[in-house]
mmCIF file with all atom_site columns, C-alpha atoms in Angstrom:
data_model
loop_
_atom_site.group_PDB
_atom_site.id
_atom_site.type_symbol
_atom_site.label_atom_id
_atom_site.label_alt_id
_atom_site.label_comp_id
_atom_site.label_asym_id
_atom_site.label_entity_id
_atom_site.label_seq_id
_atom_site.pdbx_PDB_ins_code
_atom_site.Cartn_x
_atom_site.Cartn_y
_atom_site.Cartn_z
_atom_site.occupancy
_atom_site.B_iso_or_equiv
_atom_site.pdbx_formal_charge
_atom_site.auth_seq_id
_atom_site.auth_comp_id
_atom_site.auth_asym_id
_atom_site.auth_atom_id
_atom_site.pdbx_PDB_model_num
ATOM 1   C CA . UNK E 1 1   ? 105.357 123.482 112.650 1.00 72.00 ? 1   UNK E CA 1
ATOM 2   C CA . UNK E 1 2   ? 103.938 123.643 116.265 1.00 76.00 ? 2   UNK E CA 1
ATOM 3   C CA . UNK E 1 3   ? 100.549 124.770 115.075 1.00 80.00 ? 3   UNK E CA 1
ATOM 4   C CA . UNK E 1 4   ? 100.237 121.810 112.514 1.00 85.00 ? 4   UNK E CA 1
ATOM 5   C CA . UNK E 1 5   ? 101.364 119.286 115.161 1.00 89.00 ? 5   UNK E CA 1
ATOM 6   C CA . UNK E 1 6   ? 98.937  120.646 117.928 1.00 89.00 ? 6   UNK E CA 1
ATOM 7   C CA . UNK E 1 7   ? 96.144  120.750 115.386 1.00 88.00 ? 7   UNK E CA 1
ATOM 8   C CA . UNK E 1 8   ? 96.769  117.211 114.230 1.00 89.00 ? 8   UNK E CA 1
ATOM 9   C CA . UNK E 1 9   ? 97.036  115.938 117.791 1.00 88.00 ? 9   UNK E CA 1
ATOM 10  C CA . UNK E 1 10  ? 93.838  117.720 118.608 1.00 87.00 ? 10  UNK E CA 1
ATOM 11  C CA . UNK E 1 11  ? 91.901  116.200 115.799 1.00 86.00 ? 11  UNK E CA 1
ATOM 12  C CA . UNK E 1 12  ? 93.229  112.711 116.715 1.00 89.00 ? 12  UNK E CA 1
ATOM 13  C CA . UNK E 1 13  ? 92.185  113.194 120.329 1.00 86.00 ? 13  UNK E CA 1
ATOM 14  C CA . UNK E 1 14  ? 88.690  114.144 119.288 1.00 85.00 ? 14  UNK E CA 1
ATOM 15  C CA . UNK E 1 15  ? 88.366  111.057 117.045 1.00 85.00 ? 15  UNK E CA 1
ATOM 16  C CA . UNK E 1 16  ? 89.629  108.839 119.821 1.00 87.00 ? 16  UNK E CA 1
ATOM 17  C CA . UNK E 1 17  ? 87.371  110.436 122.435 1.00 82.00 ? 17  UNK E CA 1
ATOM 18  C CA . UNK E 1 18  ? 84.365  110.610 119.981 1.00 78.00 ? 18  UNK E CA 1
ATOM 19  C CA . UNK E 1 19  ? 81.987  109.146 122.601 1.00 79.00 ? 19  UNK E CA 1
ATOM 20  C CA . UNK E 1 20  ? 82.643  112.072 124.884 1.00 75.00 ? 20  UNK E CA 1
ATOM 21  C CA . UNK E 1 21  ? 81.379  114.568 122.526 1.00 72.00 ? 21  UNK E CA 1
ATOM 22  C CA . UNK E 1 22  ? 77.887  113.244 121.916 1.00 71.00 ? 22  UNK E CA 1
ATOM 23  C CA . UNK E 1 23  ? 76.354  111.860 118.734 1.00 70.00 ? 23  UNK E CA 1
ATOM 24  C CA . UNK E 1 24  ? 78.264  114.192 116.394 1.00 74.00 ? 24  UNK E CA 1
ATOM 25  C CA . UNK E 1 25  ? 81.757  115.272 117.292 1.00 78.00 ? 25  UNK E CA 1
ATOM 26  C CA . UNK E 1 26  ? 81.793  117.780 114.361 1.00 83.00 ? 26  UNK E CA 1
ATOM 27  C CA . UNK E 1 27  ? 81.569  120.847 116.940 1.00 84.00 ? 27  UNK E CA 1
ATOM 28  C CA . UNK E 1 28  ? 84.418  119.287 118.972 1.00 84.00 ? 28  UNK E CA 1
ATOM 29  C CA . UNK E 1 29  ? 86.599  118.950 115.704 1.00 86.00 ? 29  UNK E CA 1
ATOM 30  C CA . UNK E 1 30  ? 85.803  122.597 114.716 1.00 87.00 ? 30  UNK E CA 1
ATOM 31  C CA . UNK E 1 31  ? 86.625  123.855 118.157 1.00 86.00 ? 31  UNK E CA 1
ATOM 32  C CA . UNK E 1 32  ? 89.791  121.731 118.245 1.00 87.00 ? 32  UNK E CA 1
ATOM 33  C CA . UNK E 1 33  ? 90.931  123.306 115.011 1.00 89.00 ? 33  UNK E CA 1
ATOM 34  C CA . UNK E 1 34  ? 89.996  126.888 116.227 1.00 89.00 ? 34  UNK E CA 1
ATOM 35  C CA . UNK E 1 35  ? 91.782  126.486 119.452 1.00 88.00 ? 35  UNK E CA 1
ATOM 36  C CA . UNK E 1 36  ? 95.041  125.092 118.022 1.00 91.00 ? 36  UNK E CA 1
ATOM 37  C CA . UNK E 1 37  ? 95.583  126.326 114.478 1.00 91.00 ? 37  UNK E CA 1
ATOM 38  C CA . UNK E 1 38  ? 95.865  130.114 115.381 1.00 90.00 ? 38  UNK E CA 1
ATOM 39  C CA . UNK E 1 39  ? 99.040  129.381 117.081 1.00 91.00 ? 39  UNK E CA 1
ATOM 40  C CA . UNK E 1 40  ? 100.534 129.756 113.600 1.00 90.00 ? 40  UNK E CA 1
ATOM 41  C CA . UNK E 1 41  ? 99.731  133.390 113.940 1.00 87.00 ? 41  UNK E CA 1
ATOM 42  C CA . UNK E 1 42  ? 101.575 133.779 117.118 1.00 86.00 ? 42  UNK E CA 1
ATOM 43  C CA . UNK E 1 43  ? 104.833 134.656 115.629 1.00 86.00 ? 43  UNK E CA 1
ATOM 44  C CA . UNK E 1 44  ? 103.531 137.720 113.806 1.00 90.00 ? 44  UNK E CA 1
ATOM 45  C CA . UNK E 1 45  ? 100.573 138.589 115.997 1.00 90.00 ? 45  UNK E CA 1
ATOM 46  C CA . UNK E 1 46  ? 100.383 136.871 119.293 1.00 90.00 ? 46  UNK E CA 1
ATOM 47  C CA . UNK E 1 47  ? 97.431  139.061 120.527 1.00 91.00 ? 47  UNK E CA 1
ATOM 48  C CA . UNK E 1 48  ? 95.180  137.897 117.555 1.00 92.00 ? 48  UNK E CA 1
ATOM 49  C CA . UNK E 1 49  ? 96.236  134.174 118.073 1.00 91.00 ? 49  UNK E CA 1
ATOM 50  C CA . UNK E 1 50  ? 95.571  134.444 121.874 1.00 90.00 ? 50  UNK E CA 1
ATOM 51  C CA . UNK E 1 51  ? 92.216  135.991 121.319 1.00 90.00 ? 51  UNK E CA 1
ATOM 52  C CA . UNK E 1 52  ? 91.031  133.395 118.849 1.00 92.00 ? 52  UNK E CA 1
ATOM 53  C CA . UNK E 1 53  ? 92.367  130.500 120.984 1.00 90.00 ? 53  UNK E CA 1
ATOM 54  C CA . UNK E 1 54  ? 90.915  131.996 124.176 1.00 88.00 ? 54  UNK E CA 1
ATOM 55  C CA . UNK E 1 55  ? 87.459  132.332 122.562 1.00 88.00 ? 55  UNK E CA 1
ATOM 56  C CA . UNK E 1 56  ? 87.564  128.828 121.118 1.00 88.00 ? 56  UNK E CA 1
ATOM 57  C CA . UNK E 1 57  ? 88.645  127.420 124.483 1.00 84.00 ? 57  UNK E CA 1
ATOM 58  C CA . UNK E 1 58  ? 85.735  129.245 126.186 1.00 82.00 ? 58  UNK E CA 1
ATOM 59  C CA . UNK E 1 59  ? 83.387  127.745 123.791 1.00 83.00 ? 59  UNK E CA 1
ATOM 60  C CA . UNK E 1 60  ? 85.015  124.262 124.110 1.00 80.00 ? 60  UNK E CA 1
ATOM 61  C CA . UNK E 1 61  ? 84.678  124.302 127.879 1.00 74.00 ? 61  UNK E CA 1
ATOM 62  C CA . UNK E 1 62  ? 80.853  124.804 127.618 1.00 75.00 ? 62  UNK E CA 1
ATOM 63  C CA . UNK E 1 63  ? 80.444  122.413 124.728 1.00 74.00 ? 63  UNK E CA 1
ATOM 64  C CA . UNK E 1 64  ? 79.894  118.697 125.324 1.00 69.00 ? 64  UNK E CA 1
ATOM 65  C CA . UNK E 1 65  ? 83.133  117.041 126.333 1.00 69.00 ? 65  UNK E CA 1
ATOM 66  C CA . UNK E 1 66  ? 86.269  118.834 127.381 1.00 76.00 ? 66  UNK E CA 1
ATOM 67  C CA . UNK E 1 67  ? 88.876  120.834 125.378 1.00 82.00 ? 67  UNK E CA 1
ATOM 68  C CA . UNK E 1 68  ? 91.692  118.706 124.027 1.00 85.00 ? 68  UNK E CA 1
ATOM 69  C CA . UNK E 1 69  ? 95.052  118.641 125.625 1.00 88.00 ? 69  UNK E CA 1
ATOM 70  C CA . UNK E 1 70  ? 96.499  120.170 122.439 1.00 91.00 ? 70  UNK E CA 1
ATOM 71  C CA . UNK E 1 71  ? 94.110  123.012 122.910 1.00 89.00 ? 71  UNK E CA 1
ATOM 72  C CA . UNK E 1 72  ? 95.324  123.655 126.474 1.00 89.00 ? 72  UNK E CA 1
ATOM 73  C CA . UNK E 1 73  ? 98.905  123.654 125.256 1.00 91.00 ? 73  UNK E CA 1
ATOM 74  C CA . UNK E 1 74  ? 98.125  126.108 122.489 1.00 92.00 ? 74  UNK E CA 1
ATOM 75  C CA . UNK E 1 75  ? 96.292  128.405 125.030 1.00 90.00 ? 75  UNK E CA 1
ATOM 76  C CA . UNK E 1 76  ? 99.348  128.341 127.314 1.00 91.00 ? 76  UNK E CA 1
ATOM 77  C CA . UNK E 1 77  ? 101.779 129.076 124.596 1.00 92.00 ? 77  UNK E CA 1
ATOM 78  C CA . UNK E 1 78  ? 99.753  131.886 123.082 1.00 91.00 ? 78  UNK E CA 1
ATOM 79  C CA . UNK E 1 79  ? 99.242  133.513 126.466 1.00 91.00 ? 79  UNK E CA 1
ATOM 80  C CA . UNK E 1 80  ? 102.877 133.226 127.282 1.00 92.00 ? 80  UNK E CA 1
ATOM 81  C CA . UNK E 1 81  ? 103.657 135.146 124.075 1.00 92.00 ? 81  UNK E CA 1
ATOM 82  C CA . UNK E 1 82  ? 100.988 137.732 124.815 1.00 91.00 ? 82  UNK E CA 1
ATOM 83  C CA . UNK E 1 83  ? 102.452 138.190 128.237 1.00 90.00 ? 83  UNK E CA 1
ATOM 84  C CA . UNK E 1 84  ? 105.875 138.585 126.902 1.00 90.00 ? 84  UNK E CA 1
ATOM 85  C CA . UNK E 1 85  ? 105.077 140.963 124.021 1.00 90.00 ? 85  UNK E CA 1
ATOM 86  C CA . UNK E 1 86  ? 102.154 142.995 125.198 1.00 89.00 ? 86  UNK E CA 1
ATOM 87  C CA . UNK E 1 87  ? 101.044 144.909 128.301 1.00 84.00 ? 87  UNK E CA 1
ATOM 88  C CA . UNK E 1 88  ? 99.289  143.289 131.248 1.00 83.00 ? 88  UNK E CA 1
ATOM 89  C CA . UNK E 1 89  ? 95.960  144.864 130.106 1.00 85.00 ? 89  UNK E CA 1
ATOM 90  C CA . UNK E 1 90  ? 95.969  142.736 126.861 1.00 86.00 ? 90  UNK E CA 1
ATOM 91  C CA . UNK E 1 91  ? 96.705  139.742 129.094 1.00 87.00 ? 91  UNK E CA 1
ATOM 92  C CA . UNK E 1 92  ? 93.852  140.411 131.452 1.00 87.00 ? 92  UNK E CA 1
ATOM 93  C CA . UNK E 1 93  ? 91.530  140.897 128.511 1.00 88.00 ? 93  UNK E CA 1
ATOM 94  C CA . UNK E 1 94  ? 92.412  137.438 127.200 1.00 88.00 ? 94  UNK E CA 1
ATOM 95  C CA . UNK E 1 95  ? 92.266  135.852 130.730 1.00 88.00 ? 95  UNK E CA 1
ATOM 96  C CA . UNK E 1 96  ? 88.830  137.239 131.455 1.00 86.00 ? 96  UNK E CA 1
ATOM 97  C CA . UNK E 1 97  ? 86.793  134.587 129.655 1.00 82.00 ? 97  UNK E CA 1
ATOM 98  C CA . UNK E 1 98  ? 88.835  131.910 131.530 1.00 83.00 ? 98  UNK E CA 1
ATOM 99  C CA . UNK E 1 99  ? 87.913  133.638 134.827 1.00 83.00 ? 99  UNK E CA 1
ATOM 100 C CA . UNK E 1 100 ? 84.323  133.640 134.029 1.00 80.00 ? 100 UNK E CA 1
ATOM 101 C CA . UNK E 1 101 ? 84.365  129.858 133.159 1.00 77.00 ? 101 UNK E CA 1
ATOM 102 C CA . UNK E 1 102 ? 86.378  128.978 136.239 1.00 77.00 ? 102 UNK E CA 1
ATOM 103 C CA . UNK E 1 103 ? 84.040  130.974 138.587 1.00 78.00 ? 103 UNK E CA 1
ATOM 104 C CA . UNK E 1 104 ? 80.644  130.417 136.808 1.00 71.00 ? 104 UNK E CA 1
ATOM 105 C CA . UNK E 1 105 ? 81.024  126.712 136.005 1.00 62.00 ? 105 UNK E CA 1
ATOM 106 C CA . UNK E 1 106 ? 77.689  124.865 136.700 1.00 60.00 ? 106 UNK E CA 1
ATOM 107 C CA . UNK E 1 107 ? 77.290  123.447 140.165 1.00 60.00 ? 107 UNK E CA 1
ATOM 108 C CA . UNK E 1 108 ? 76.732  119.828 140.855 1.00 60.00 ? 108 UNK E CA 1
ATOM 109 C CA . UNK E 1 109 ? 77.572  117.025 138.441 1.00 60.00 ? 109 UNK E CA 1
ATOM 110 C CA . UNK E 1 110 ? 81.049  115.771 138.042 1.00 66.00 ? 110 UNK E CA 1
ATOM 111 C CA . UNK E 1 111 ? 83.546  117.511 140.254 1.00 62.00 ? 111 UNK E CA 1
ATOM 112 C CA . UNK E 1 112 ? 86.022  117.574 137.289 1.00 63.00 ? 112 UNK E CA 1
ATOM 113 C CA . UNK E 1 113 ? 83.581  119.708 135.377 1.00 67.00 ? 113 UNK E CA 1
ATOM 114 C CA . UNK E 1 114 ? 84.406  122.492 137.901 1.00 71.00 ? 114 UNK E CA 1
ATOM 115 C CA . UNK E 1 115 ? 88.010  121.631 138.356 1.00 80.00 ? 115 UNK E CA 1
ATOM 116 C CA . UNK E 1 116 ? 89.013  121.714 134.655 1.00 79.00 ? 116 UNK E CA 1
ATOM 117 C CA . UNK E 1 117 ? 88.112  125.293 133.868 1.00 80.00 ? 117 UNK E CA 1
ATOM 118 C CA . UNK E 1 118 ? 89.936  126.396 137.097 1.00 82.00 ? 118 UNK E CA 1
ATOM 119 C CA . UNK E 1 119 ? 93.056  124.307 136.173 1.00 85.00 ? 119 UNK E CA 1
ATOM 120 C CA . UNK E 1 120 ? 93.121  125.919 132.644 1.00 85.00 ? 120 UNK E CA 1
ATOM 121 C CA . UNK E 1 121 ? 92.844  129.342 134.179 1.00 87.00 ? 121 UNK E CA 1
ATOM 122 C CA . UNK E 1 122 ? 95.741  128.652 136.606 1.00 90.00 ? 122 UNK E CA 1
ATOM 123 C CA . UNK E 1 123 ? 97.982  127.342 133.688 1.00 91.00 ? 123 UNK E CA 1
ATOM 124 C CA . UNK E 1 124 ? 97.004  130.368 131.640 1.00 90.00 ? 124 UNK E CA 1
ATOM 125 C CA . UNK E 1 125 ? 97.853  132.798 134.461 1.00 90.00 ? 125 UNK E CA 1
ATOM 126 C CA . UNK E 1 126 ? 101.060 131.214 135.156 1.00 93.00 ? 126 UNK E CA 1
ATOM 127 C CA . UNK E 1 127 ? 101.966 131.407 131.379 1.00 92.00 ? 127 UNK E CA 1
ATOM 128 C CA . UNK E 1 128 ? 101.030 135.159 131.270 1.00 91.00 ? 128 UNK E CA 1
ATOM 129 C CA . UNK E 1 129 ? 102.989 135.788 134.457 1.00 91.00 ? 129 UNK E CA 1
ATOM 130 C CA . UNK E 1 130 ? 106.123 133.979 133.155 1.00 93.00 ? 130 UNK E CA 1
ATOM 131 C CA . UNK E 1 131 ? 105.816 135.851 129.762 1.00 91.00 ? 131 UNK E CA 1
ATOM 132 C CA . UNK E 1 132 ? 105.456 139.091 131.588 1.00 90.00 ? 132 UNK E CA 1
ATOM 133 C CA . UNK E 1 133 ? 108.446 138.304 133.899 1.00 91.00 ? 133 UNK E CA 1
ATOM 134 C CA . UNK E 1 134 ? 110.642 137.684 130.914 1.00 89.00 ? 134 UNK E CA 1
ATOM 135 C CA . UNK E 1 135 ? 109.570 140.876 129.339 1.00 88.00 ? 135 UNK E CA 1
ATOM 136 C CA . UNK E 1 136 ? 110.302 142.823 132.484 1.00 87.00 ? 136 UNK E CA 1
ATOM 137 C CA . UNK E 1 137 ? 113.704 141.186 132.778 1.00 90.00 ? 137 UNK E CA 1
ATOM 138 C CA . UNK E 1 138 ? 114.591 141.961 129.280 1.00 87.00 ? 138 UNK E CA 1
ATOM 139 C CA . UNK E 1 139 ? 113.710 145.614 129.668 1.00 85.00 ? 139 UNK E CA 1
ATOM 140 C CA . UNK E 1 140 ? 115.642 145.820 132.927 1.00 88.00 ? 140 UNK E CA 1
ATOM 141 C CA . UNK E 1 141 ? 118.760 144.276 131.190 1.00 88.00 ? 141 UNK E CA 1
ATOM 142 C CA . UNK E 1 142 ? 118.351 146.807 128.223 1.00 86.00 ? 142 UNK E CA 1
ATOM 143 C CA . UNK E 1 143 ? 118.197 149.665 130.869 1.00 85.00 ? 143 UNK E CA 1
ATOM 144 C CA . UNK E 1 144 ? 121.084 148.502 132.691 1.00 85.00 ? 144 UNK E CA 1
ATOM 145 C CA . UNK E 1 145 ? 123.254 148.219 129.496 1.00 87.00 ? 145 UNK E CA 1
ATOM 146 C CA . UNK E 1 146 ? 122.068 151.564 128.361 1.00 87.00 ? 146 UNK E CA 1
ATOM 147 C CA . UNK E 1 147 ? 123.222 153.210 131.647 1.00 83.00 ? 147 UNK E CA 1
ATOM 148 C CA . UNK E 1 148 ? 126.774 151.854 131.287 1.00 76.00 ? 148 UNK E CA 1
#
């Protein structure tokens, strides 16, 4: 349900902002789908969903225009689930493209072009941290219950 809604909202946003994506918004439409639809996989394989979404987001940041708001939401949700279900190493692997984009964004131009990748990285890092904290809390509660 959430994946379908996010994908639909992403496509609507690309259609509304078609002028931001150059003469042909086809690439933006494709990246919008690739960065939102994989959230449907998150229930069974959050790592695969997070990897696909992170890759599509990395491409969307360097493509003309910006990633859609739905893409950012899907990225945050997927990375939260990765942080909650997998080790911190998996989270770092999925965060690494966002780090590169935040640090190596092109100088000059519009200041928002440098701020957006950094903001996406901060949101993704917070999602991973929150997911990891929930995982640690759950394990601590299970250990405490086992000791009783």
